[in-house]
XYZ file of N, CA and C in Angstrom:
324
model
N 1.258 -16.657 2.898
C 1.120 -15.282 3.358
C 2.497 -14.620 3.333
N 2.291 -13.564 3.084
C 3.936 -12.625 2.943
C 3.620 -12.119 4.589
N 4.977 -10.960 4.620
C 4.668 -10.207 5.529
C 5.968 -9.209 5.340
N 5.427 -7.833 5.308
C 6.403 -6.796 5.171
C 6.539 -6.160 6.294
N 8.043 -5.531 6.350
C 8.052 -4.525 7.453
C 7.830 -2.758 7.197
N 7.291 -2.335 8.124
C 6.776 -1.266 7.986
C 7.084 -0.551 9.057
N 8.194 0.522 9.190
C 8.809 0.965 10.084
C 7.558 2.383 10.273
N 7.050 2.722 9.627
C 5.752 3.836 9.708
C 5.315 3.199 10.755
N 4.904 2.050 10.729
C 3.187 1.259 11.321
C 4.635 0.597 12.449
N 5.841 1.219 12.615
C 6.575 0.192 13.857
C 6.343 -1.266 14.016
N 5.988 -2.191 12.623
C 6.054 -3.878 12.621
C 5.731 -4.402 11.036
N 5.223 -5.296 11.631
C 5.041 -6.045 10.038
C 3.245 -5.713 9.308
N 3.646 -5.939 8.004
C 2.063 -5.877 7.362
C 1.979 -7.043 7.234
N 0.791 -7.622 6.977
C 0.545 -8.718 6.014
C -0.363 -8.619 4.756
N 0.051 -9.483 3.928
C -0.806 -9.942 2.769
C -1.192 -11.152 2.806
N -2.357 -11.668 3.149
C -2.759 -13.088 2.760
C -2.900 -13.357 1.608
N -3.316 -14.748 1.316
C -3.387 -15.339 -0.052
C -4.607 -15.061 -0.422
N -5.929 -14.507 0.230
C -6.929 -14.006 -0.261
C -7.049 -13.205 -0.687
N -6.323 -11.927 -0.063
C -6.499 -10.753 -0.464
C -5.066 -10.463 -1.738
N -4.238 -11.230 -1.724
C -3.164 -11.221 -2.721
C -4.086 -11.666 -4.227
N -4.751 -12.715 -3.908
C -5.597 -13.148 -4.855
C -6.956 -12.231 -5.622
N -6.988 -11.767 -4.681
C -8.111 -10.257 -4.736
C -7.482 -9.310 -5.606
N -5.683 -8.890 -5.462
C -5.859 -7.915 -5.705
C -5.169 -8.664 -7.108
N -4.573 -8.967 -7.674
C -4.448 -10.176 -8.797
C -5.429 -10.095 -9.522
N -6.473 -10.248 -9.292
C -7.992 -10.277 -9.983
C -8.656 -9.163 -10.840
N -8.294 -8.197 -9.435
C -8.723 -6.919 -9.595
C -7.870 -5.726 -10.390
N -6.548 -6.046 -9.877
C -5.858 -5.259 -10.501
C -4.139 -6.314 -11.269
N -4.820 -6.898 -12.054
C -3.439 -7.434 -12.594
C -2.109 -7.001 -13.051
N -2.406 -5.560 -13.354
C -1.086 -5.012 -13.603
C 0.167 -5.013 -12.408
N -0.635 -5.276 -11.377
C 0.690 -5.239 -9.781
C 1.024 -6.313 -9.551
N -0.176 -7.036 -9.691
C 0.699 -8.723 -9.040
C 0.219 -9.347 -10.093
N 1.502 -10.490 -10.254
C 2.605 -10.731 -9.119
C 3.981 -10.095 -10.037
N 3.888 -9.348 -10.705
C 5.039 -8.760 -10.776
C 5.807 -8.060 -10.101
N 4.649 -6.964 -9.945
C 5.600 -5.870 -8.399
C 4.798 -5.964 -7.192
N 5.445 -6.979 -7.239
C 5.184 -7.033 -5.764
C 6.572 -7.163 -4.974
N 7.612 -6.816 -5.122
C 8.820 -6.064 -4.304
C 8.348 -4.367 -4.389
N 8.181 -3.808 -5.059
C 7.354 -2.513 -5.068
C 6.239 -2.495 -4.115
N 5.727 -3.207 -3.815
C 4.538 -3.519 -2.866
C 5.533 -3.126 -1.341
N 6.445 -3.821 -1.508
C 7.122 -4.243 -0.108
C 8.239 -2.777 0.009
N 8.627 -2.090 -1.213
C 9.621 -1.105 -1.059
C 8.474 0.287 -0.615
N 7.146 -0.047 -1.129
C 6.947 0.831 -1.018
C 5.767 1.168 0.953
N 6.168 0.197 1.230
C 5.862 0.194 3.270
C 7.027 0.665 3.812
N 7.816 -0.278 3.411
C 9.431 0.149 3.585
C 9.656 1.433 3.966
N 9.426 2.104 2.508
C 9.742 3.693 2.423
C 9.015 4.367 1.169
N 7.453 4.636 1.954
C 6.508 5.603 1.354
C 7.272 6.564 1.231
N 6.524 7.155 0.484
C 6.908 8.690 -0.209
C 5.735 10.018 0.313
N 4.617 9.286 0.692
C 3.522 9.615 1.526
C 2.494 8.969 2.316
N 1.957 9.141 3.254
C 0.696 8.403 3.701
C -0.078 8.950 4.269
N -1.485 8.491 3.614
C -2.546 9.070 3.968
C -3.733 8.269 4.362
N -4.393 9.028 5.648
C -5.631 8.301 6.003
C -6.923 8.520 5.063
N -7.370 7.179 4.702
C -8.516 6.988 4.136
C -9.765 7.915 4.477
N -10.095 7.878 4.003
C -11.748 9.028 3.642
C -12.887 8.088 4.119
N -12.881 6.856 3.384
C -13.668 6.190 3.144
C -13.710 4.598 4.213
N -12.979 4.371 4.779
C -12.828 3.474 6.174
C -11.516 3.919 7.149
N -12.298 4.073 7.900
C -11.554 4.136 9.278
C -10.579 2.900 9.593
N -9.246 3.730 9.887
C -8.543 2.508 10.414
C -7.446 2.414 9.071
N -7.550 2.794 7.952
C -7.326 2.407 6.882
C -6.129 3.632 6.699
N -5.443 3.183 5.896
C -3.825 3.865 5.563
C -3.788 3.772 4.297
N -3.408 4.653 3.210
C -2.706 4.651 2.284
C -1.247 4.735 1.965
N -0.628 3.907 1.110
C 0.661 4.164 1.424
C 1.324 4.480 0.236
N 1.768 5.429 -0.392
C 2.390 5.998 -1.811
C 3.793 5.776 -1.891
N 4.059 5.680 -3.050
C 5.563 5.908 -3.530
C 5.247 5.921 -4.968
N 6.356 7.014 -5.524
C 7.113 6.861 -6.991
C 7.903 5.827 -7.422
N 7.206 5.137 -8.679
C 8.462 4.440 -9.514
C 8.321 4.726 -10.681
N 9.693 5.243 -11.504
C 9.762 5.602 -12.636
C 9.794 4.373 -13.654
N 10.277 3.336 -12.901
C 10.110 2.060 -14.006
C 8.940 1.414 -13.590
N 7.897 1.599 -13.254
C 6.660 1.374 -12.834
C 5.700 1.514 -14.005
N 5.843 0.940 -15.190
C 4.980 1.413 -16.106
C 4.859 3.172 -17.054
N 6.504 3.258 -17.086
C 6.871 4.588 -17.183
C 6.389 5.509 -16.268
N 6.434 5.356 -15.077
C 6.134 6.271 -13.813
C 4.774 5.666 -13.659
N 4.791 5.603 -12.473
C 3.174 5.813 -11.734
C 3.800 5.391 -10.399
N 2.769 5.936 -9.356
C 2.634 5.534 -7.810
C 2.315 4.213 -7.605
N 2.944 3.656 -6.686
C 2.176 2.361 -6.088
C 1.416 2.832 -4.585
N 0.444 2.135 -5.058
C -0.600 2.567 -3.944
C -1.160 1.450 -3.264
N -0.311 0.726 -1.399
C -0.929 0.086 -0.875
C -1.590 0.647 0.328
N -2.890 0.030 0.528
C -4.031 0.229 1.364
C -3.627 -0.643 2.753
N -3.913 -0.226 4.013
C -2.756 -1.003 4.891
C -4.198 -0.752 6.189
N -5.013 -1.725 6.667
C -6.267 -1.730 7.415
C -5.419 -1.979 8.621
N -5.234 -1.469 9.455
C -4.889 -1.301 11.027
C -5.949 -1.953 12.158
N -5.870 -3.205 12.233
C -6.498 -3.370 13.411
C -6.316 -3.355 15.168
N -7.200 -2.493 15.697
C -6.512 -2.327 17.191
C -6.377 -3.257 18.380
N -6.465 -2.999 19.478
C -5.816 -4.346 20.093
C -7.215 -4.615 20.465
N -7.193 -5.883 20.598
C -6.298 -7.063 21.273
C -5.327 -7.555 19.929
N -5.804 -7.737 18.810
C -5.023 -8.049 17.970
C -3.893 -7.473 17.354
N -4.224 -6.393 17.299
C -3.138 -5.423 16.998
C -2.273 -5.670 15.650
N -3.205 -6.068 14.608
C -2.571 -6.482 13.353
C -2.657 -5.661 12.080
N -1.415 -5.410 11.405
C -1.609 -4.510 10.063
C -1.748 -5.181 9.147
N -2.597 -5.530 8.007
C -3.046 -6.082 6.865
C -3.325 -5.271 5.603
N -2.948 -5.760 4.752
C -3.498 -4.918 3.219
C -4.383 -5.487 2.335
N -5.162 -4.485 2.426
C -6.502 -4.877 2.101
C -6.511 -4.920 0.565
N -5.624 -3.868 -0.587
C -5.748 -3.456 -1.938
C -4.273 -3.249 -1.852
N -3.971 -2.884 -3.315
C -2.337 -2.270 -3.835
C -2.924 -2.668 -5.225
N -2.514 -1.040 -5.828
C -2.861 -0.744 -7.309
C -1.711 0.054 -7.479
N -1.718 0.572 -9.243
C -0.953 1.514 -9.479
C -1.905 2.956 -9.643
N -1.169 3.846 -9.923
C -1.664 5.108 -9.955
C -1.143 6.424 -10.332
N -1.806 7.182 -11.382
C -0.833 8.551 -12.080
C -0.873 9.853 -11.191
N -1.727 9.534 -10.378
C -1.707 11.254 -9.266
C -2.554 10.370 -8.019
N -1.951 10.890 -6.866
C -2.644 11.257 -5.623
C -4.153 11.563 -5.589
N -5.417 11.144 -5.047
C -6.293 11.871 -4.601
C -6.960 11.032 -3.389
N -7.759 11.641 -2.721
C -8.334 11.323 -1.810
C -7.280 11.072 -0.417
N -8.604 10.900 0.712
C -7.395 10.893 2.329
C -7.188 12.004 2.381
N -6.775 12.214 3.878
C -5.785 13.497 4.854
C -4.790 13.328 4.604
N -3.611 13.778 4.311
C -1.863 13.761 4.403
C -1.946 13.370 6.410
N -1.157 12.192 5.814
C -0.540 12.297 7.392
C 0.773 12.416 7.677
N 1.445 12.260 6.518
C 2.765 12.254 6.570
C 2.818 11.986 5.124
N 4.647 13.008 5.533
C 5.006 12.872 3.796
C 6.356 12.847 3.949
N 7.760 12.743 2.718
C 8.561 12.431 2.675
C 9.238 14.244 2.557
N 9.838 14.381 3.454
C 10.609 15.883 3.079
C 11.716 15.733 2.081
């Protein structure tokens, strides 16, 4: 299991080996190559937005220009509340534009 810090979410994310394996599967172009992009981009989104489609759920954006000649990395970050109180990522893909979610924050 990894675990990133995420000064947005004030602690760490995680990625398990299931869902690392998931997203590997699903989307091979991200892992396991960028996956420091994965981690730069909790670090320091460029935007984040709440999901449409599950509650609880975060999107987390950034630009990389060496990303496949530009594209966003886009990790999905499931917030669970207490008692556990744990941040997990559920997906991380790439991506050429923004859609979907509320803006909850963005990078001025």
């Amino acid at each position: 299991m990894h675990k990133f810090s995420c000064p947005y979410l004030k602690g760490d994310v995680e990625l398990t080996e299931e869902r690392e394996a998931h997203i590997a599967e699903n989307h091979p172009d991200i892992l396991p190559e960028y996956l420091p992009q994965i981690e730069q981009t909790l670090a320091d989104p460029d935007e984040v937005r709440r999901s449409i489609r599950m509650s609880g759920a975060r999107m987390f954006y950034r630009w990389f220009e060496d990303v496949r000649h530009g594209k966003y990395v886009a990790v999905v970050v499931v917030s669970d509340a207490a008692p556990t109180e744990r941040n997990w990522i559920i997906t991380a893909y790439m991506t050429s534009r923004l859609i979907n979610g509320e803006i909850e924050w963005q990078k001025s």
